[in-house]
Coordinates of C-alpha atoms in Angstrom, one line a residue:
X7 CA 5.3 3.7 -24.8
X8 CA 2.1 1.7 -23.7
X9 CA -1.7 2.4 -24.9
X10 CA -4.5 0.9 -23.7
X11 CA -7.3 1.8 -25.9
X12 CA -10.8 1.6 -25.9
X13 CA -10.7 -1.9 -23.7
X14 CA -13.6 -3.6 -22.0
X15 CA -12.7 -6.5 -19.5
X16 CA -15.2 -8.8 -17.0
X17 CA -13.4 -11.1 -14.4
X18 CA -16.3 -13.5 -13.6
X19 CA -19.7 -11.9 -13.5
X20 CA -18.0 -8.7 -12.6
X21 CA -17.3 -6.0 -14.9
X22 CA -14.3 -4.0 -14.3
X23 CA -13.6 -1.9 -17.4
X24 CA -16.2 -0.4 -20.5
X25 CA -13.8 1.0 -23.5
X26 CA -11.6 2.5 -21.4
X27 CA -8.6 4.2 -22.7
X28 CA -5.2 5.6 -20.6
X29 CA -1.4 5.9 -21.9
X30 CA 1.8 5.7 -20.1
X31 CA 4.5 7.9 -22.1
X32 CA 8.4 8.1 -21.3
X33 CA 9.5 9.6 -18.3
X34 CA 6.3 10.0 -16.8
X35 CA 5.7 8.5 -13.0
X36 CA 2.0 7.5 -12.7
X37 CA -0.2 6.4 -9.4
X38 CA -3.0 3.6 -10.4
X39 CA -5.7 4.2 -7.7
X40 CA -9.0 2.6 -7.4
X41 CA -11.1 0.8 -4.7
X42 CA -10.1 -2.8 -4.0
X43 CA -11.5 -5.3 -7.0
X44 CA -11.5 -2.5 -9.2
X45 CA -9.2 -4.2 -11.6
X46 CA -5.4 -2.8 -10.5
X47 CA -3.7 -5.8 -11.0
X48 CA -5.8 -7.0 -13.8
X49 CA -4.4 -3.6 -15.6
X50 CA -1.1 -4.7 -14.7
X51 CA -1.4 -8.3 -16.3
X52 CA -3.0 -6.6 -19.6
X53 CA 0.3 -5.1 -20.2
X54 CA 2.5 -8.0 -19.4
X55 CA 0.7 -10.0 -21.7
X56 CA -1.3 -12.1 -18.6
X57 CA -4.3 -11.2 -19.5
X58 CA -6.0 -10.3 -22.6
X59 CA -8.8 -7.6 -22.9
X60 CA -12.1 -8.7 -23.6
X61 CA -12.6 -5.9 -26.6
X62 CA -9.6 -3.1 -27.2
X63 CA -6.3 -3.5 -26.9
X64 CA -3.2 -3.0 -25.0
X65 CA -0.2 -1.2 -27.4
X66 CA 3.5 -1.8 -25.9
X67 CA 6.2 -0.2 -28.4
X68 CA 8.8 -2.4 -30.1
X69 CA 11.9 -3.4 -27.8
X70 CA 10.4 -2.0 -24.8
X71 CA 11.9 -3.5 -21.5
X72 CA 9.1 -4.3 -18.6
X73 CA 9.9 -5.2 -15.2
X74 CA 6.7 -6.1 -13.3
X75 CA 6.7 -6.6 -9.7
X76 CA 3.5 -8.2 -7.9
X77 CA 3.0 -9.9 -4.1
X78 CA 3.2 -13.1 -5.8
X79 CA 7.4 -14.4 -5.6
X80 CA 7.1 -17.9 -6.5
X81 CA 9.4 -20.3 -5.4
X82 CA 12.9 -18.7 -4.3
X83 CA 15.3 -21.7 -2.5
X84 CA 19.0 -23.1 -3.3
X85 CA 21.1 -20.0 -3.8
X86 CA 22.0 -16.4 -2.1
X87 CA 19.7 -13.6 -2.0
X88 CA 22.7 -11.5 -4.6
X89 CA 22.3 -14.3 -6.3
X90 CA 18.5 -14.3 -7.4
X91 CA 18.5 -11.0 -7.4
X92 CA 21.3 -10.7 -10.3
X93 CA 19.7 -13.5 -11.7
X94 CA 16.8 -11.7 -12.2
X95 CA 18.5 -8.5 -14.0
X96 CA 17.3 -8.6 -17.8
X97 CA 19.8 -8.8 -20.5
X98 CA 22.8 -9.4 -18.5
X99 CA 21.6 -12.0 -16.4
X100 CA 21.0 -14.0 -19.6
X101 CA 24.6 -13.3 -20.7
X102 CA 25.9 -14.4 -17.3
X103 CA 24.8 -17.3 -17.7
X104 CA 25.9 -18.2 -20.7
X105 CA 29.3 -16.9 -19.8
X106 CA 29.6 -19.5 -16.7
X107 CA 28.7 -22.4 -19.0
X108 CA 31.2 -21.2 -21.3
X109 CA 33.9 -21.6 -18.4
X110 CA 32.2 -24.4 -17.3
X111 CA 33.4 -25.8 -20.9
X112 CA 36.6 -24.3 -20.9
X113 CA 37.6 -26.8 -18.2
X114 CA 35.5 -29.9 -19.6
X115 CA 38.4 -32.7 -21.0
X116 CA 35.0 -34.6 -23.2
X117 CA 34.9 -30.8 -25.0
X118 CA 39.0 -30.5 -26.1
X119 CA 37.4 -30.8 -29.8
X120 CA 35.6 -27.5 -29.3
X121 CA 37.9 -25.8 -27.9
X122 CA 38.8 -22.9 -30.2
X123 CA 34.8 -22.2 -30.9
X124 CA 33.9 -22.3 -27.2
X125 CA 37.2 -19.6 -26.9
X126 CA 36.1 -17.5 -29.9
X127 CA 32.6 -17.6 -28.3
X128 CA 34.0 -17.0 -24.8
X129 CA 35.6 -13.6 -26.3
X130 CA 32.1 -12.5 -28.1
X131 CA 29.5 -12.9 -25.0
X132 CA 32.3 -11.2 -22.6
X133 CA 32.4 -8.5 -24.6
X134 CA 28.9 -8.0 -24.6
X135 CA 28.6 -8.7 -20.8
X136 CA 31.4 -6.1 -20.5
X137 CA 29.5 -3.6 -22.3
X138 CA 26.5 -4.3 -20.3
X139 CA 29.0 -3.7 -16.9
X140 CA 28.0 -7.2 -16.2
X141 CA 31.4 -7.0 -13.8
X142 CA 29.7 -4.4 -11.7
X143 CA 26.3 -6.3 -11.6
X144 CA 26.6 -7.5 -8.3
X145 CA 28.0 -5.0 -6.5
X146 CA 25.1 -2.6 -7.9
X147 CA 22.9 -5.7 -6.3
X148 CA 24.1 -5.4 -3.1
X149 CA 23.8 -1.7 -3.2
X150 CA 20.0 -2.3 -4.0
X151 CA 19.6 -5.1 -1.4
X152 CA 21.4 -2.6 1.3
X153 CA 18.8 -0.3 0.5
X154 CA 16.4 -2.4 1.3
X155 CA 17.9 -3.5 4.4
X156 CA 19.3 -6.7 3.8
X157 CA 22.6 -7.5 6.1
X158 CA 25.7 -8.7 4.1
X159 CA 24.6 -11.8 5.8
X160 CA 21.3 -12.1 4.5
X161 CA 22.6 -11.3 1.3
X162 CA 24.8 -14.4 1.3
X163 CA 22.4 -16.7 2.9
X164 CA 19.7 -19.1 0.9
X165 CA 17.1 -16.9 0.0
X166 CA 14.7 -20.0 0.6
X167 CA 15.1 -19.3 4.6
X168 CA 13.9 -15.6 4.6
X169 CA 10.4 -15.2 5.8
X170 CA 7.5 -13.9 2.7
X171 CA 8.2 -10.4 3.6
X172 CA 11.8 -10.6 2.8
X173 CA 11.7 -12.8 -0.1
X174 CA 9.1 -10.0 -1.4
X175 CA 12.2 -7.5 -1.1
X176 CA 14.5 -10.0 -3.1
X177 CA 11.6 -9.6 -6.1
X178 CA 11.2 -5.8 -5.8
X179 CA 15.5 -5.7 -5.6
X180 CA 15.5 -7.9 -9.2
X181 CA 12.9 -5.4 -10.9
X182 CA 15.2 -2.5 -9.7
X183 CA 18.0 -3.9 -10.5
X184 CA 16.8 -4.8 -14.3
X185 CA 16.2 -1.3 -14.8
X186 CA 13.6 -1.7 -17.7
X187 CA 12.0 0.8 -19.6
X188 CA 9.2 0.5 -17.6
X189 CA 8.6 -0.3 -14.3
X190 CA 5.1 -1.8 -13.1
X191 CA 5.3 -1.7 -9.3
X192 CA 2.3 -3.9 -7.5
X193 CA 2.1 -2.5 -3.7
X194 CA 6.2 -2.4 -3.6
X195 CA 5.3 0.0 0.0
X196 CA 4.3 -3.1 1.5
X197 CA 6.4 -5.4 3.9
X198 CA 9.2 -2.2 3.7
X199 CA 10.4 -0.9 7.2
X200 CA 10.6 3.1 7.1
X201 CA 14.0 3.3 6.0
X202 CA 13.8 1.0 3.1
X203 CA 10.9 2.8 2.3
X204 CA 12.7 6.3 2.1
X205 CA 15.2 4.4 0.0
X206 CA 13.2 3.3 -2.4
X207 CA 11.6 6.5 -2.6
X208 CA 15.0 8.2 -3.8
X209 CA 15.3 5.5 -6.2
X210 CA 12.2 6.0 -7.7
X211 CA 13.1 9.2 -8.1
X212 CA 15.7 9.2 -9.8
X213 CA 14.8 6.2 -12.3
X214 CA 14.7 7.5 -15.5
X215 CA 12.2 5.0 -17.2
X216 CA 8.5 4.8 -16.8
X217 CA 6.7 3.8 -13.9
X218 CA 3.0 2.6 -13.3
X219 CA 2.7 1.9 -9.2
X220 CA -0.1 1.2 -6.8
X221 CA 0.5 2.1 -2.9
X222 CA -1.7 2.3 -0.1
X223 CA 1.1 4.7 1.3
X224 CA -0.2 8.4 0.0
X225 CA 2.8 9.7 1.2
X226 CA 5.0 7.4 -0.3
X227 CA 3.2 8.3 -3.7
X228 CA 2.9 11.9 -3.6
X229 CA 6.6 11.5 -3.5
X230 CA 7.2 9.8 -6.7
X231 CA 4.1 9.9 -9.1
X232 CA 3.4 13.2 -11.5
X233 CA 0.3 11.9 -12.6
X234 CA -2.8 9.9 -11.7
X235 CA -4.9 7.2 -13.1
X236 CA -8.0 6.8 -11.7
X237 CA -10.1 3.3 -12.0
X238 CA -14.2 4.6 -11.2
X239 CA -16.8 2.5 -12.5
X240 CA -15.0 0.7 -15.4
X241 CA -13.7 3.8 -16.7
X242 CA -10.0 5.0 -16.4
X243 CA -9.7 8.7 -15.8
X244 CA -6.5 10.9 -15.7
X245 CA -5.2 13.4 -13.7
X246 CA -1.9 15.7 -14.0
X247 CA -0.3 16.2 -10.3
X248 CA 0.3 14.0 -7.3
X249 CA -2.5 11.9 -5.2
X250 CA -2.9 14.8 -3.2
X251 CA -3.8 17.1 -6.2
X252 CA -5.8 14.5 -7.4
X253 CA -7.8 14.1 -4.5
X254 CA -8.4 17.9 -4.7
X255 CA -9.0 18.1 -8.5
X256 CA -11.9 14.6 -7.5
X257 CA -13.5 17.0 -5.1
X258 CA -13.4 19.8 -7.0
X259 CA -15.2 17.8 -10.3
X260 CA -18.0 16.5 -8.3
X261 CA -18.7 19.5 -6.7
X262 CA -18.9 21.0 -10.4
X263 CA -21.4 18.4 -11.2
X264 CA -23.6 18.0 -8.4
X265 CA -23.9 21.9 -9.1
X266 CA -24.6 21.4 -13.2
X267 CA -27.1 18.3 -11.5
X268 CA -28.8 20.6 -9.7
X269 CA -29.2 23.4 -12.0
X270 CA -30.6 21.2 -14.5
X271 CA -32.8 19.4 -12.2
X272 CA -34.4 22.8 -11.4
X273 CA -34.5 23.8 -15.2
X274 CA -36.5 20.6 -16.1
X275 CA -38.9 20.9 -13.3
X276 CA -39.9 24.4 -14.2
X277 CA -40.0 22.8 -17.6
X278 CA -42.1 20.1 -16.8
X279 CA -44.3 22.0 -14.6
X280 CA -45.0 24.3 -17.5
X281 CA -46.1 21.4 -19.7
X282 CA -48.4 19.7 -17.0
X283 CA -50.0 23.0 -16.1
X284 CA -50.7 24.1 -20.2
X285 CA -50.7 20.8 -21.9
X286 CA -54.7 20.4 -22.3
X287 CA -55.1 24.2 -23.3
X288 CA -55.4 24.5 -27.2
X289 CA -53.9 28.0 -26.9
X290 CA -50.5 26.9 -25.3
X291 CA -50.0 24.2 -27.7
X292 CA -47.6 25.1 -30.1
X293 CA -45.6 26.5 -27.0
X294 CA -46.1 23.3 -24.8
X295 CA -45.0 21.0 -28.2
X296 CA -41.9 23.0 -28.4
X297 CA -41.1 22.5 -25.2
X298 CA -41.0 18.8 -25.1
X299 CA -38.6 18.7 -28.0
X300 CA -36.1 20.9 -26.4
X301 CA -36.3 19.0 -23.0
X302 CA -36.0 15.5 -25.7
X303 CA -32.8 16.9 -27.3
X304 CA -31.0 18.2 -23.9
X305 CA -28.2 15.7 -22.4
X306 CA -29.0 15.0 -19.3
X307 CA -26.2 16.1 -17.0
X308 CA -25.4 12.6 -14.4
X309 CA -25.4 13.4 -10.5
X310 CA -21.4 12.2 -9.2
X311 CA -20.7 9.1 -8.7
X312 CA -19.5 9.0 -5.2
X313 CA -17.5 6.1 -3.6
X314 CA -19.2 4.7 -1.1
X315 CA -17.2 5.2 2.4
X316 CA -18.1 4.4 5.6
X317 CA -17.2 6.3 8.9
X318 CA -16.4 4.1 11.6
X319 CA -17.2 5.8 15.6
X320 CA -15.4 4.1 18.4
X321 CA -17.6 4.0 21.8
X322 CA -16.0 5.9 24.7
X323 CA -13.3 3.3 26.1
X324 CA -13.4 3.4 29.5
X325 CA -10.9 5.9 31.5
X326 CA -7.5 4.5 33.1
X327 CA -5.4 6.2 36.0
X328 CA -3.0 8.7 34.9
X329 CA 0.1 6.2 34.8
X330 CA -0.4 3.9 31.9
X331 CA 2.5 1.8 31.9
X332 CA 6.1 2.1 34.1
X333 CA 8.7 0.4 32.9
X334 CA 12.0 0.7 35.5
X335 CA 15.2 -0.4 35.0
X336 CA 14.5 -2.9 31.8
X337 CA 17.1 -5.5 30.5
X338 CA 16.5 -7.3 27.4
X339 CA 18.6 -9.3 25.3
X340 CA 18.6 -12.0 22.4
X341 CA 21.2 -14.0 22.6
X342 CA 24.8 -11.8 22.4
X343 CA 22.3 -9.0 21.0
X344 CA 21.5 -6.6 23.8
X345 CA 18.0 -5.0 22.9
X346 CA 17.5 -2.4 26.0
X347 CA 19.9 -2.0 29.1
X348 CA 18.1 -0.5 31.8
X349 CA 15.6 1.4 30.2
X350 CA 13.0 3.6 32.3
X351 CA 10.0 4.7 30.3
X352 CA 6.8 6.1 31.1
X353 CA 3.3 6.5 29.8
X354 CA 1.1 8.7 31.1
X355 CA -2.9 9.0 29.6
X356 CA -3.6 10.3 26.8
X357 CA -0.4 10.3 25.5
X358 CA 0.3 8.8 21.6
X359 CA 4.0 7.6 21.5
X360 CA 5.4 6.3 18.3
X361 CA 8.6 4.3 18.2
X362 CA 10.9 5.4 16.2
X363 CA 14.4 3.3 15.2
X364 CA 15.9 1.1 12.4
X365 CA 15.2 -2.1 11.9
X366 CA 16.3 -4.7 14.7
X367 CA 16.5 -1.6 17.2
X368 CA 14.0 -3.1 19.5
X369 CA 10.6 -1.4 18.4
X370 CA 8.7 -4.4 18.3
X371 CA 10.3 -5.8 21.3
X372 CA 9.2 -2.7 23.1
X373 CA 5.7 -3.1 22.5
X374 CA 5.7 -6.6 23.5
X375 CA 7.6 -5.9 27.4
X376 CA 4.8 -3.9 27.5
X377 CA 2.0 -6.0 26.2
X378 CA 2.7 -9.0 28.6
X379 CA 3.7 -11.4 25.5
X380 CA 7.5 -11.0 26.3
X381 CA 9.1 -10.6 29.8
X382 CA 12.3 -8.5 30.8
X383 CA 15.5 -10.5 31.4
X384 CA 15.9 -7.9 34.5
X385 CA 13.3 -4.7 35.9
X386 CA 10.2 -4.3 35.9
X387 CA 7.4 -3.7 33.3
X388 CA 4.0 -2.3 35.7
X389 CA 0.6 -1.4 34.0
X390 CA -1.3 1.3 35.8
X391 CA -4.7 1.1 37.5
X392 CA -8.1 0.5 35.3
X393 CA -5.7 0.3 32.3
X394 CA -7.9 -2.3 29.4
X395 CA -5.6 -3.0 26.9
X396 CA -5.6 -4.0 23.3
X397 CA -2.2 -5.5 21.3
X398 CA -2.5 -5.3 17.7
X399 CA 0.6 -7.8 16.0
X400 CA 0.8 -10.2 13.1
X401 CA 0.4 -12.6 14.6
X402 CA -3.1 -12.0 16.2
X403 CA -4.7 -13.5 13.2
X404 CA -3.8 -16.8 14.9
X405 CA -6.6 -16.4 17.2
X406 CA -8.8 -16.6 14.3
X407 CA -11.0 -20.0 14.4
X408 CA -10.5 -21.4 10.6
X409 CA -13.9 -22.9 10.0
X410 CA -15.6 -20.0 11.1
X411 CA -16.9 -17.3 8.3
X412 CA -16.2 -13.5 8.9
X413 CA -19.7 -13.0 10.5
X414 CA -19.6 -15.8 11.9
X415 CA -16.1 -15.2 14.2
X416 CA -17.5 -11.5 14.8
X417 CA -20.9 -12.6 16.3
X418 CA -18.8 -15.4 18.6
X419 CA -16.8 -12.5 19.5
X420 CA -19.6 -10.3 20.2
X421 CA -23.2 -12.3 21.1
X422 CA -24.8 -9.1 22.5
X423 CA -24.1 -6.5 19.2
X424 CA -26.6 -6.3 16.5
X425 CA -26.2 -7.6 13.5
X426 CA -26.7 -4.3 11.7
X427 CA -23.8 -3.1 13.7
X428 CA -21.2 -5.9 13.0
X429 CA -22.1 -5.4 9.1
X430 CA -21.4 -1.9 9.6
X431 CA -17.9 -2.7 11.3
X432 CA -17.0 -5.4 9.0
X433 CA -17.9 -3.2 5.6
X434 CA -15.4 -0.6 7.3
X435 CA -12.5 -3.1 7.4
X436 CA -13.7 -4.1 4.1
X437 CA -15.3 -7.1 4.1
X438 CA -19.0 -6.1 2.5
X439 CA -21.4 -8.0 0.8
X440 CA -20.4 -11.7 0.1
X441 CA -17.3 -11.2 1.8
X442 CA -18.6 -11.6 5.1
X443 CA -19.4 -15.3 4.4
X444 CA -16.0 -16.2 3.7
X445 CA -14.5 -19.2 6.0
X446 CA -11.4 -17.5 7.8
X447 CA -8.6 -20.0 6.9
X448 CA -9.2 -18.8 2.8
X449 CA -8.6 -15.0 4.0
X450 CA -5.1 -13.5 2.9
X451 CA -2.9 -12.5 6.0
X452 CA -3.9 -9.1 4.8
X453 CA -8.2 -9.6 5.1
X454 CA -6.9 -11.2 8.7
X455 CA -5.5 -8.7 10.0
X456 CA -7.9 -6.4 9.3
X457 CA -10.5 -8.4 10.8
X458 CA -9.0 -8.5 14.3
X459 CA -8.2 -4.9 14.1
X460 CA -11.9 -4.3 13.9
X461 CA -12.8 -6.7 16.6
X462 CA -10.4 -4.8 19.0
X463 CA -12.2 -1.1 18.0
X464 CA -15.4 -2.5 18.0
X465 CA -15.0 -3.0 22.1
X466 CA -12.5 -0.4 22.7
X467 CA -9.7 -0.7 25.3
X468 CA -8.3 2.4 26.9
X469 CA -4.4 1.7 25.7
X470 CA -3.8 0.5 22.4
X471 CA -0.7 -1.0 21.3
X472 CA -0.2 -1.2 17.8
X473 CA 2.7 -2.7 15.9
X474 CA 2.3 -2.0 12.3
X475 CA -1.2 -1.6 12.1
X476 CA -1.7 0.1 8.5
X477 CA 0.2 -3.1 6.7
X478 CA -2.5 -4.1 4.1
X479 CA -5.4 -1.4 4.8
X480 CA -5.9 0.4 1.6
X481 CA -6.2 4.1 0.8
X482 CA -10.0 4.5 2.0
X483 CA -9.9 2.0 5.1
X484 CA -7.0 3.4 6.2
X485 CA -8.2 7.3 6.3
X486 CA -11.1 5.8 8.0
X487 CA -9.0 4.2 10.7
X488 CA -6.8 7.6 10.9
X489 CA -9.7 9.7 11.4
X490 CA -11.5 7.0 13.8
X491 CA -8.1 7.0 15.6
X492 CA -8.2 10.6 15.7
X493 CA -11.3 11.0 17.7
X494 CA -9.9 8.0 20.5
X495 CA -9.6 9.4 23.7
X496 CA -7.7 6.1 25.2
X497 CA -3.6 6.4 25.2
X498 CA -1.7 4.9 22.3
X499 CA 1.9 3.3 21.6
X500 CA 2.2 2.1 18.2
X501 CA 5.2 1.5 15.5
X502 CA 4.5 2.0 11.9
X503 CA 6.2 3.2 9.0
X504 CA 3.4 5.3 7.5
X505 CA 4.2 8.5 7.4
X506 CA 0.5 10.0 7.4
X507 CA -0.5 7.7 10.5
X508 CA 2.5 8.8 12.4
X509 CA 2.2 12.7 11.5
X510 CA -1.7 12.4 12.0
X511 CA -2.1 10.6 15.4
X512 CA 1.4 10.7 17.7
X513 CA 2.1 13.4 20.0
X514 CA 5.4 11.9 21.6
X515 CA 8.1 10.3 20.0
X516 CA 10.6 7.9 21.3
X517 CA 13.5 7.1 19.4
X518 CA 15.4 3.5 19.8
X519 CA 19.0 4.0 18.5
X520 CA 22.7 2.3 18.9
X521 CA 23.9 5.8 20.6
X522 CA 20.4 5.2 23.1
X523 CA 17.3 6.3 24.2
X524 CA 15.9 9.6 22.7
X525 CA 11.9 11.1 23.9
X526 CA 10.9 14.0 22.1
X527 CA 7.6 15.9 22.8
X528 CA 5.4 16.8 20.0
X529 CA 4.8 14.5 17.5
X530 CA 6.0 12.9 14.3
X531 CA 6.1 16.1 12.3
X532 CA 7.7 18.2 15.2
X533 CA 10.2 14.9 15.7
X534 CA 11.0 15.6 11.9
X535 CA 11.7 19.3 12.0
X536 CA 14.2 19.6 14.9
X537 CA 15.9 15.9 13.9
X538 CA 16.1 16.9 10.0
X539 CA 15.3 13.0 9.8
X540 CA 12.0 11.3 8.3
X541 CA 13.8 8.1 10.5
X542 CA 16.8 7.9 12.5
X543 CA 20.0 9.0 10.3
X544 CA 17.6 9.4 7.7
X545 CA 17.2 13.1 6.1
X546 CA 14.3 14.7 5.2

């Protein structure tokens, strides 16, 4: 269905592809991976039509239907969430339209003249919007936006008042409501709670077009994708299987090569050792001659080319008392909406609880009783002794001083460290190079949030709270922080709807539901077998 053959692109004075060559064929469900800059989106806007290659070309069959979805919306304002959504649904939408003006005319006295045409024409285009179940459209949209967790309510209301994340739903909801032949899916994982997430999962499956997707959820992929396209070093490299395979197979090639590297290396210094040790003796001549035009005509075997990745090592927080946080007895409410009524909870040291619940259950709300930024309507919230905590949210990048660069804000933040070490933390949070001198009002919310993440592990508190703390980390940075996280010996409470990070790092879960209050011991994965639910309600 799509080619890309033999294309060489630069962006600036950056190179990101050298006659590189891929194909996306029907049915097939590919994962685009690469480092960030490596060109994703730029591959994305090739096939659209965006962008053109510098040399090469991108083939799309004739007739082919793409449906690209990327973080940026554009301008959404004036009519319901449904509304844009249908509006955004291919063929049909355009016949839609043309059917309301034809109504619109129907009932226009200046157009009594044309009359029998408009009719006649009335009769053709419903016809065709009947064949395309145009009559069904917008119950299959609210279906889509349900799955997404809108509210009938939000579904109804201007889509110009729903915050960036939402409006970034109403996109993804158009693309998969268009159902085109091919679907390129830009990061759809983020701004998704769990659930919608799990949704769109089981849509994906069972979408019969093509799909070429990037997400820096590994679960979320090795779901959906049976094949891999790897951007490394402007080449694009394919792989049959999931990411997980395709981590394997990665590992598995360079260990190949590094062994070929090394058995060559040794062959050509025995070589070469031979023709320094016999080149000025006339008898070894002929033998010495014919050595150097073997070792001229062998191909030299590369070492791997190894992604750079750098390991982050939190300093030993300090220790706390054994009672972390006590909350007795806790009312909270929003209005009519009661949140918690009378909850007791407790968290003892060392303990990793994730908070688990559908969206509006209270999660957040949870982890900001506890955090000091919200107070309880009645009880009492009570941090234990010795207890430093740090509060990861959103909205932490608002402590970020705009005129400042990136090294600048970390060496405010820290006057003691070495500048050495804050380049080290900052390139883990990826900002190297260059990107360190960037002022922090041009950063994306992402590069913000990232940014006070690592200022809060560089100095680490004994109780993290975390609300959402993967949202824009890619593939690498976040292993890095999973593995760094790993090795923390403070106590953690965190929401997140990352799969990997909640299987890797909670060992107590407490579920927020309508029906109440639910602990369970063990983690994530143990939460998962004796629930039968990825979320709550949710099967696995």
């Amino acid at each position: 269905m799509i080619r890309i053959e033999n294309i060489s692109k630069s962006n600036s004075h950056r190179i990101l592809y050298i006659e590189a060559s891929a194909a996306l064929n029907r049915g097939e469900k590919i994962g685009l991976v690469g480092p960030n800059g490596s060109g994703k989106t730029t591959l994305f806007r090739m096939i659209t039509g965006g962008e053109i290659p510098d040399e090469g070309q991108v083939a799309v069959e004739k007739h082919v239907t793409i449906g690209y979805f990327n973080q940026d919306v554009g301008e959404m304002s004036g009519v319901s969430a449904v509304t844009e959504v249908m509006d955004g649904a291919g063929p049909v939408s355009t016949v839609a339209a043309e059917l309301r003006e034809l109504e619109a005319a129907m009932v226009d006295p200046d157009r009594i003249d044309e009359m029998d045409a408009i009719i006649e024409r009335y009769g053709e285009v419903q016809a065709r919007y009947e064949e395309l179940d145009g009559y069904g459209l917008e119950s299959r949209a609210r279906e889509v936006l349900a799955g997404l967790s809108f509210s009938e309510e939000m579904m109804d209301g201007d889509v110009g008042k729903l915050s960036g994340g939402w409006k970034m739903r109403v996109a993804l909801a158009r693309i998969l409501l268009m159902r085109p032949d091919v679907m390129l899916l830009d990061e759809p994982s983020n701004h998704l709670d769990l659930e919608s997430l799990i949704w769109l999962e089981q849509f994906l499956r069972g979408y019969d077009g093509a799909l070429l997707m990037t997400s820096h959820d590994r679960e979320f992929m090795n779901r959906i994708v049976n094949k891999i396209i790897e951007i490394d070093a402007g080449s694009l490299n394919t792989y049959a299987g999931d990411y997980g395979f395709y981590e394997q197979q990665r590992a598995q090639n360079e260990k190949q090569q590094q062994a070929q590297f090394e058995r060559q290396q040794a062959m050509l210094a025995k070589e070469i050792k031979f023709i320094e040790r016999f080149k000025a003796r006339a008898s070894h001549a002929a033998q010495v001659q014919s050595r150097v035009k073997k070792l001229d005509k062998i191909e030299r075997v590369e070492p791997p080319k190894r992604r750079q990745s750098v390991a982050f090592e939190f300093q030993a927080p300090p220790r706390s008392g054994e009672d972390v946080a006590n909350l007795k007895g806790v009312h909270k409410a929003y209005g009519a909406k009661t949140i918690y009524d009378g909850l007791d909870f407790a968290i003892r040291r060392k303990e990793r609880w994730c908070i688990m619940g559908i969206n509006g259950a209270g999660k957040s709300t949870l982890l900001k009783l506890i955090a000091g930024s919200a107070e309880p309507d009645q009880g009492s919230v009570a941090i234990g002794a010795s207890v430093k905590m740090g509060y990861f949210a959103q909205h932490a990048m608002d402590l970020l001083d705009g005129e400042q660069t990136v090294f600048e804000w970390l060496e405010s933040e820290f006057p003691r460290a070495g500048q050495g070490a804050l380049r080290t933390l900052a390139g883990c949070f990826g900002f190297s190079g260059d990107d360190v001198e960037k002022r922090c009002r041009v950063l994306s919310g992402g590069e913000k949030a990232r940014l006070v993440m690592a200022a809060m592990l560089f100095d680490p508190p004994n109780f993290l709270v975390l609300d959402e703390p993967t949202n824009h980390l890619d593939l690498d940075t976040k292993e890095m922080l999973i593995k760094a996280l790993s090795e923390y010996e403070g106590t953690m409470l965190f929401v997140s709807h990352d799969r990997h990070f909640l299987s890797e790092l909670s060992n107590r879960v407490l579920e927020v539901s309508a029906e109440g209050i639910h602990r369970y011991d063990g983690g994530y994965r143990e939460y998962v077998e004796r629930t039968g639910y990825e979320a709550p309600g949710l099967v696995a």
